[in-house]
Amino acid sequence: MHDSQVFDLIRAETQRQHDTLRMIASENYVSRAVLEATGSVLTNKYSEGYPGKRYYEGQRFIDPIEELAIERAKSLFGVEHANVQPYSGSPANLAVYLALAKPGDTVMGMALPMGGHLTHGWPVSATGAWFKPVQYTVRRDTGRVDFDEVRDLALRSRPRLIFAGGTAIPRTIDFPRFAEIAREVDAVLVADIAHIAGLIAGGAHPSPVGHAGIISTTTHKTLRGPRGAMLMCDAEHAKAIDKAVFPGLQGGPHNHTTAAIAVALGEAALPSFRVYAEQVVANARALATALIERGFDLVSGGTDNHLILLDLTGKGIGGKPVAKALDRAGIETNYNTVPYDTRKPFDPSGVRLGTPALTTRGLTEAQMPQVANWISRAVDAALKSDDEALDTIAGEVRDLLSAYPI
Ligand SMILES: *Cc1c(COP(=O)(O)O)cnc(C)c1O
């Protein structure tokens, strides 16, 4: 049977991804090899358990695939143990709680509006409902983590887990500082590197290895793999983590995803991936400079990584109308809270920008002033509700991108 309804929609989405400047910081383009592994017959197979210890027969080829993914993860990140089965970043984090904490335990993470993730104890998340969350912030004046506050909160609340990482942090995460505090209060440090895993693999961000007891990551952001996740740790926590993922939280692993993770990890170990990771950061820096020159305020005043958080307060417009205007102009972003936002979460003051996807497309620092120009023109057009100007930009974006095949 041919399902032309779904086929046509996928084809249209393919075209959309070709024609738009994709600047959502958590998104990327995967290679054809990753795509093909994801779309393979491995999706037909059940394999609850771990290599060599399965509850179903017929694992002759599945076991070596999972072993390959595990070995590649261990060698790429330099860790003692890797579990490649978590379905995605959120369930991976839930497995960490299940492995190391009891309901009602105190857990610490960065508050969501400050750049943290829901699963670091935010109240609407299961992690905030079932555990006692303590949330740290960033400093008002610098937009950066205040380690005096983190230490004070940790000493007072004695958390079981401390999460370092988030979804809207434009600056280098100081894992050694977090580790020092975790040691002082006998907490386990969980480095959630979902956003920056590819930068770490490519040597463009310091690694948490040797500092964090547990490392949690998605595989589909800067790491440029399929939608999935991994948990990495030292030998001490290996058993607890494996038990928490299966049978604690999940059933059969998604073998097509496991294979695609193995492919992505193989790609990330190539010298060309180091070049990619460095280019992602170079592009973000160049874009930040060009935006500042055009009068934009950036949270923390710039970026060290793949991500920029625009604070539009000074422009007299909210993040949502700007994100909508940018979308019409062929530039895909998301509206985002900024630290100490005075507007509501569903209509906040910020827009988050990322360079991972456009760097995969082949864009370099040379195009970043042009990108900043488009963003600036789109904000002006949004202020004047000038849809025609937005459509003009979308045409220019399409023209530029036609020279950069996926
Ligand atoms: C994206 C992200 C997650 C969650 O990943 P999903 O795959 O969307 O569940 C967890 N933590 C951080 C820091 C993230 O950026």
Coordinates of C-alpha atoms and ligand atoms in Angstrom, one line a residue:
M1 CA 0.0 0.0 0.0
H2 CA 1.2 3.5 -0.7
D3 CA 0.1 6.1 1.8
S4 CA 0.2 9.2 -0.3
Q5 CA -1.2 11.4 2.4
V6 CA 1.7 10.7 4.8
F7 CA 4.2 10.6 1.9
D8 CA 3.2 14.0 0.6
L9 CA 3.4 15.5 4.1
I10 CA 6.9 14.1 4.5
R11 CA 7.9 15.4 1.1
A12 CA 6.6 18.8 2.0
E13 CA 8.5 18.8 5.3
T14 CA 11.7 17.8 3.4
Q15 CA 11.3 20.8 1.2
R16 CA 10.6 23.1 4.2
Q17 CA 13.8 21.9 5.9
H18 CA 15.6 22.7 2.7
D19 CA 14.2 26.2 2.2
T20 CA 14.3 27.5 5.8
L21 CA 17.2 28.7 8.0
R22 CA 16.7 26.2 10.8
M23 CA 17.9 28.0 14.0
I24 CA 16.2 26.0 16.7
A25 CA 19.2 25.4 19.0
S26 CA 18.2 21.7 19.7
E27 CA 17.8 20.7 16.1
N28 CA 20.1 19.5 13.4
Y29 CA 20.2 17.6 10.1
V30 CA 21.4 13.9 10.3
S31 CA 23.4 12.2 7.7
R32 CA 21.9 9.9 5.1
A33 CA 23.5 6.9 6.9
V34 CA 21.8 7.9 10.2
L35 CA 18.5 8.3 8.4
E36 CA 18.8 4.9 6.7
A37 CA 19.7 3.1 10.0
T38 CA 16.6 4.8 11.6
G39 CA 14.4 3.7 8.7
S40 CA 15.7 0.1 8.8
V41 CA 14.1 -3.3 9.5
L42 CA 15.6 -3.2 13.0
T43 CA 12.3 -1.5 14.0
N44 CA 10.7 -5.0 13.6
K45 CA 12.7 -6.6 16.4
Y46 CA 12.1 -7.0 20.1
S47 CA 15.1 -7.4 22.4
E48 CA 14.3 -6.6 26.0
G49 CA 17.4 -6.9 28.1
Y50 CA 21.0 -6.2 27.3
P51 CA 23.5 -7.9 24.9
G52 CA 24.0 -11.5 25.9
K53 CA 21.1 -11.3 28.4
R54 CA 17.9 -11.0 26.3
Y55 CA 14.4 -12.2 26.9
Y56 CA 13.7 -12.9 23.2
E57 CA 15.5 -15.1 20.7
G58 CA 17.0 -13.9 17.4
Q59 CA 19.5 -11.4 18.7
R60 CA 22.4 -12.5 16.5
F61 CA 22.7 -9.2 14.8
I62 CA 21.0 -7.0 17.4
D63 CA 23.6 -7.7 20.1
P64 CA 26.6 -6.7 18.1
I65 CA 24.8 -3.5 17.0
E66 CA 24.1 -2.5 20.6
E67 CA 27.7 -3.5 21.6
L68 CA 29.1 -1.3 18.8
A69 CA 27.0 1.7 20.0
I70 CA 28.2 1.1 23.6
E71 CA 31.9 0.7 22.6
R72 CA 31.7 3.8 20.4
A73 CA 30.1 5.9 23.2
K74 CA 32.7 4.8 25.7
S75 CA 35.6 5.5 23.4
L76 CA 34.2 8.9 22.1
F77 CA 33.5 10.3 25.5
G78 CA 36.1 8.4 27.5
V79 CA 33.7 6.8 30.0
E80 CA 33.6 3.5 31.7
H81 CA 30.0 2.6 31.1
A82 CA 27.3 3.6 28.6
N83 CA 23.6 2.7 28.3
V84 CA 22.3 3.5 24.8
Q85 CA 18.7 2.4 25.4
P86 CA 16.8 5.5 26.8
Y87 CA 14.1 6.4 24.4
S88 CA 14.9 10.1 24.7
G89 CA 16.4 12.7 27.0
S90 CA 13.5 13.0 29.4
P91 CA 13.2 9.2 30.1
A92 CA 17.0 9.1 30.5
N93 CA 16.8 11.7 33.2
L94 CA 13.9 9.9 34.9
A95 CA 16.1 6.7 34.9
V96 CA 18.7 8.7 36.8
Y97 CA 16.2 9.5 39.5
L98 CA 15.0 5.9 39.7
A99 CA 18.6 4.7 40.0
L100 CA 19.8 7.1 42.6
A101 CA 17.0 8.7 44.5
K102 CA 13.8 7.8 46.4
P103 CA 10.5 9.8 45.9
G104 CA 10.5 12.7 48.3
D105 CA 14.3 13.1 48.1
T106 CA 15.7 16.6 47.6
V107 CA 17.1 17.2 44.1
M108 CA 18.7 20.4 42.7
G109 CA 18.7 21.8 39.2
M110 CA 18.6 25.1 37.3
A111 CA 15.1 26.7 37.2
L112 CA 13.4 26.3 33.8
P113 CA 13.0 30.1 33.2
M114 CA 16.7 30.5 33.9
G115 CA 17.7 28.0 31.2
G116 CA 17.2 24.7 33.0
H117 CA 15.2 21.7 31.8
L118 CA 11.8 20.5 32.9
T119 CA 13.2 17.2 34.1
H120 CA 15.6 19.0 36.5
G121 CA 12.8 19.3 39.1
W122 CA 10.5 21.9 37.6
P123 CA 7.1 21.6 39.3
V124 CA 4.9 20.6 36.3
S125 CA 7.3 17.7 35.6
A126 CA 7.0 14.3 37.3
T127 CA 10.5 15.1 38.6
G128 CA 9.2 18.2 40.4
A129 CA 6.0 16.4 41.7
W130 CA 7.7 13.3 43.0
F131 CA 10.9 14.8 44.4
K132 CA 11.6 17.9 46.5
P133 CA 13.1 20.3 44.0
V134 CA 15.5 23.1 44.9
Q135 CA 16.2 25.4 42.0
Y136 CA 19.2 27.6 41.4
T137 CA 19.2 30.7 39.1
V138 CA 21.6 32.9 37.2
R139 CA 22.9 36.3 38.4
R140 CA 20.8 39.2 37.2
D141 CA 23.9 41.3 36.3
T142 CA 25.9 38.6 34.4
G143 CA 23.3 36.1 33.2
R144 CA 25.6 33.4 34.5
V145 CA 25.3 30.7 37.3
D146 CA 26.0 32.1 40.7
F147 CA 28.1 29.4 42.4
D148 CA 27.8 31.1 45.8
E149 CA 24.1 30.6 45.5
V150 CA 24.4 27.0 44.3
R151 CA 26.7 26.2 47.2
D152 CA 24.5 27.9 49.8
L153 CA 21.4 26.1 48.5
A154 CA 23.2 22.8 48.4
L155 CA 24.6 23.2 52.0
R156 CA 21.1 24.1 53.3
S157 CA 19.1 21.5 51.4
R158 CA 21.5 18.6 51.1
P159 CA 20.2 17.4 47.7
R160 CA 20.7 13.7 46.6
L161 CA 21.3 14.8 43.0
I162 CA 22.6 18.1 41.5
F163 CA 21.9 18.6 37.8
A164 CA 24.3 20.8 35.8
G165 CA 23.1 21.7 32.3
G166 CA 20.1 23.0 30.5
T167 CA 18.3 24.1 27.4
A168 CA 19.1 27.8 27.2
I169 CA 22.6 28.3 28.6
P170 CA 24.8 30.3 26.3
R171 CA 27.9 29.9 28.4
T172 CA 30.4 27.2 29.2
I173 CA 29.3 25.0 32.0
D174 CA 31.8 24.8 34.8
F175 CA 31.6 21.1 35.7
P176 CA 34.6 21.2 38.1
R177 CA 32.9 23.9 40.2
F178 CA 29.6 21.9 40.3
A179 CA 31.6 18.8 41.2
E180 CA 33.3 20.5 44.1
I181 CA 29.9 21.5 45.6
A182 CA 28.4 18.1 45.0
R183 CA 31.4 16.5 46.8
E184 CA 31.0 18.9 49.7
V185 CA 27.3 17.9 50.3
D186 CA 27.7 14.3 49.3
A187 CA 25.4 14.6 46.3
V188 CA 25.7 12.9 42.9
L189 CA 26.5 15.4 40.1
V190 CA 24.5 14.7 37.0
A191 CA 25.8 16.5 33.9
D192 CA 23.0 16.8 31.4
I193 CA 24.9 17.5 28.2
A194 CA 21.9 17.1 25.9
H195 CA 22.5 20.4 24.1
I196 CA 26.3 20.3 24.0
A197 CA 27.2 16.6 23.6
G198 CA 28.4 17.2 20.0
L199 CA 30.6 20.2 21.1
I200 CA 32.1 18.0 23.9
A201 CA 32.7 15.1 21.4
G202 CA 34.3 17.6 19.0
G203 CA 36.5 19.2 21.6
A204 CA 34.6 22.6 21.6
H205 CA 33.4 22.4 25.2
P206 CA 35.1 21.0 28.3
S207 CA 34.0 17.4 29.2
P208 CA 32.2 16.5 32.4
V209 CA 34.1 13.2 32.5
G210 CA 36.0 12.9 35.8
H211 CA 33.7 15.5 37.4
A212 CA 30.1 14.1 37.1
G213 CA 29.0 10.8 38.5
I214 CA 26.4 10.5 35.8
I215 CA 26.3 12.0 32.3
S216 CA 22.9 12.2 30.6
T217 CA 22.6 13.2 26.9
T218 CA 20.2 13.2 24.0
T219 CA 21.7 12.0 20.7
H220 CA 19.8 14.2 18.3
K221 CA 21.0 17.8 19.1
T222 CA 24.6 18.9 18.4
L223 CA 25.6 15.2 18.4
R224 CA 23.7 14.9 15.1
G225 CA 22.3 11.4 15.6
P226 CA 18.7 10.0 15.7
R227 CA 16.2 11.0 18.4
G228 CA 17.4 9.1 21.4
A229 CA 19.5 9.3 24.5
M230 CA 22.4 7.8 26.4
L231 CA 23.4 7.5 30.1
M232 CA 27.1 7.3 30.8
C233 CA 28.8 6.8 34.1
D234 CA 31.7 5.3 36.0
A235 CA 31.7 1.6 36.9
E236 CA 30.3 2.4 40.4
H237 CA 26.9 3.5 39.0
A238 CA 26.7 1.1 36.0
K239 CA 24.5 -1.6 37.5
A240 CA 22.0 0.9 39.0
I241 CA 21.7 2.8 35.8
D242 CA 21.2 -0.3 33.7
K243 CA 18.6 -1.6 36.1
A244 CA 16.7 1.7 36.1
V245 CA 16.5 1.9 32.3
F246 CA 15.4 -1.7 32.0
P247 CA 13.4 -3.2 33.6
G248 CA 12.9 -0.1 35.8
L249 CA 11.4 2.3 33.3
Q250 CA 11.4 0.8 29.8
G251 CA 10.6 -2.3 27.8
G252 CA 12.2 -3.2 24.5
P253 CA 14.9 -0.9 23.2
H254 CA 14.4 0.9 19.9
N255 CA 17.0 -1.1 17.9
H256 CA 16.7 1.0 14.8
T257 CA 17.6 4.0 17.0
T258 CA 20.5 2.1 18.6
A259 CA 22.0 1.4 15.2
A260 CA 21.6 5.0 14.1
I261 CA 23.3 6.1 17.4
A262 CA 26.2 3.8 16.6
V263 CA 26.4 5.4 13.1
A264 CA 26.3 8.9 14.5
L265 CA 28.9 8.1 17.2
G266 CA 31.1 6.8 14.4
E267 CA 30.7 10.0 12.5
A268 CA 31.4 12.1 15.6
A269 CA 34.7 10.3 16.1
L270 CA 36.0 11.5 12.7
P271 CA 38.4 14.5 12.4
S272 CA 35.7 16.3 10.3
F273 CA 33.4 16.3 13.3
R274 CA 35.9 18.3 15.3
V275 CA 35.9 20.8 12.5
Y276 CA 32.1 20.9 12.6
A277 CA 32.0 21.4 16.4
E278 CA 34.5 24.3 16.2
Q279 CA 32.5 25.9 13.3
V280 CA 29.3 25.7 15.2
V281 CA 30.9 27.8 18.0
A282 CA 32.6 30.1 15.6
N283 CA 29.3 30.8 13.8
A284 CA 27.5 31.5 17.0
R285 CA 30.2 33.9 18.1
A286 CA 30.2 35.7 14.7
L287 CA 26.4 35.9 14.8
A288 CA 26.4 37.2 18.4
T289 CA 28.9 40.0 17.4
A290 CA 26.8 40.9 14.3
L291 CA 23.6 41.0 16.4
I292 CA 25.2 43.2 19.1
E293 CA 26.3 45.6 16.3
R294 CA 22.7 45.8 15.2
G295 CA 21.6 46.8 18.7
F296 CA 20.4 43.5 20.1
D297 CA 20.7 42.6 23.8
L298 CA 22.1 39.1 24.4
V299 CA 21.6 37.3 27.7
S300 CA 25.1 37.1 29.3
G301 CA 26.3 39.5 26.6
G302 CA 27.3 36.8 24.1
T303 CA 27.9 33.1 23.8
D304 CA 30.6 30.4 24.3
N305 CA 28.7 27.6 22.6
H306 CA 26.1 27.0 19.9
L307 CA 23.3 29.1 21.4
I308 CA 22.3 32.7 21.7
L309 CA 19.4 34.0 23.8
L310 CA 18.1 37.3 22.5
D311 CA 16.4 39.6 25.1
L312 CA 13.9 41.7 23.1
T313 CA 12.8 43.9 26.0
G314 CA 14.7 46.9 24.6
K315 CA 13.2 46.4 21.2
G316 CA 9.7 46.9 22.6
I317 CA 8.3 43.6 21.3
G318 CA 7.8 40.1 22.8
G319 CA 9.5 36.9 21.8
K320 CA 6.4 35.2 20.4
P321 CA 5.6 37.8 17.7
V322 CA 9.2 37.9 16.7
A323 CA 9.5 34.1 16.5
K324 CA 6.3 34.1 14.3
A325 CA 7.7 36.9 12.1
L326 CA 11.0 35.1 11.7
D327 CA 9.1 31.9 10.8
R328 CA 7.3 33.8 8.0
A329 CA 10.7 35.2 7.0
G330 CA 12.1 31.6 6.6
I331 CA 14.0 31.6 9.8
E332 CA 12.9 29.0 12.3
T333 CA 13.5 29.7 16.0
N334 CA 11.6 29.4 19.2
Y335 CA 10.4 32.0 21.7
N336 CA 12.0 31.6 25.1
T337 CA 11.9 33.1 28.6
V338 CA 14.9 35.2 29.6
P339 CA 16.2 35.1 33.2
Y340 CA 14.0 37.3 35.4
D341 CA 11.5 37.6 32.6
T342 CA 8.7 40.2 33.3
R343 CA 6.4 38.7 30.7
K344 CA 4.4 35.5 30.8
P345 CA 6.0 32.1 29.9
F346 CA 3.7 31.7 26.8
D347 CA 4.6 35.2 25.7
P348 CA 8.1 35.7 27.0
S349 CA 10.7 38.4 26.2
G350 CA 13.3 36.2 24.4
V351 CA 14.1 34.2 21.3
R352 CA 16.6 31.4 21.3
L353 CA 18.9 31.0 18.3
G354 CA 21.3 28.1 17.5
T355 CA 23.9 27.4 14.9
P356 CA 24.1 23.6 14.8
A357 CA 21.8 23.0 11.8
L358 CA 23.0 25.9 9.6
T359 CA 26.6 24.8 10.3
T360 CA 25.7 21.3 9.1
R361 CA 24.3 23.0 6.0
G362 CA 27.8 24.5 5.3
L363 CA 27.3 28.1 6.4
T364 CA 30.3 29.8 8.0
E365 CA 31.2 33.1 9.7
A366 CA 31.0 34.8 6.3
Q367 CA 27.2 34.5 6.2
M368 CA 26.5 35.5 9.8
P369 CA 26.3 39.2 9.2
Q370 CA 23.7 38.5 6.5
V371 CA 21.8 36.3 9.0
A372 CA 21.9 39.0 11.6
N373 CA 20.6 41.5 9.0
W374 CA 17.7 39.3 8.2
I375 CA 16.8 38.9 11.9
S376 CA 17.1 42.7 12.4
R377 CA 14.9 43.4 9.4
A378 CA 12.4 40.8 10.5
V379 CA 12.1 42.4 14.0
D380 CA 11.5 45.8 12.3
A381 CA 8.9 44.3 10.1
A382 CA 7.2 42.6 13.0
L383 CA 7.0 46.0 14.8
K384 CA 5.3 47.4 11.7
S385 CA 3.3 44.3 10.9
D386 CA 4.9 44.4 7.5
D387 CA 4.2 40.9 6.1
E388 CA 5.5 41.8 2.6
A389 CA 9.0 42.6 4.1
L390 CA 9.0 39.2 5.8
D391 CA 8.1 37.5 2.5
T392 CA 11.0 39.3 0.8
I393 CA 13.4 38.0 3.5
A394 CA 12.0 34.4 3.0
G395 CA 12.9 34.7 -0.7
E396 CA 16.4 35.8 0.1
V397 CA 16.9 33.0 2.6
R398 CA 15.7 30.5 0.0
D399 CA 18.1 31.9 -2.5
L400 CA 21.1 31.6 -0.2
L401 CA 20.2 28.1 0.9
S402 CA 19.8 26.8 -2.6
A403 CA 23.6 26.9 -2.7
Y404 CA 23.9 24.6 0.3
P405 CA 22.3 21.2 -0.3
I406 CA 21.2 19.0 2.6
Ligands
LIG1 C1 16.5 18.3 25.1 C2 16.8 18.1 26.6 C3 16.3 17.1 27.3 C4 15.2 16.2 26.9 O1 15.2 15.6 25.8 P1 13.9 15.0 25.0 O2 14.6 14.1 24.1 O3 13.3 16.2 24.4 O4 13.1 14.3 26.0 C5 16.8 16.9 28.6 N1 17.7 17.8 29.1 C6 18.2 18.8 28.4 C7 19.2 19.7 29.1 C8 17.8 19.0 27.1 O5 18.2 20.1 26.4

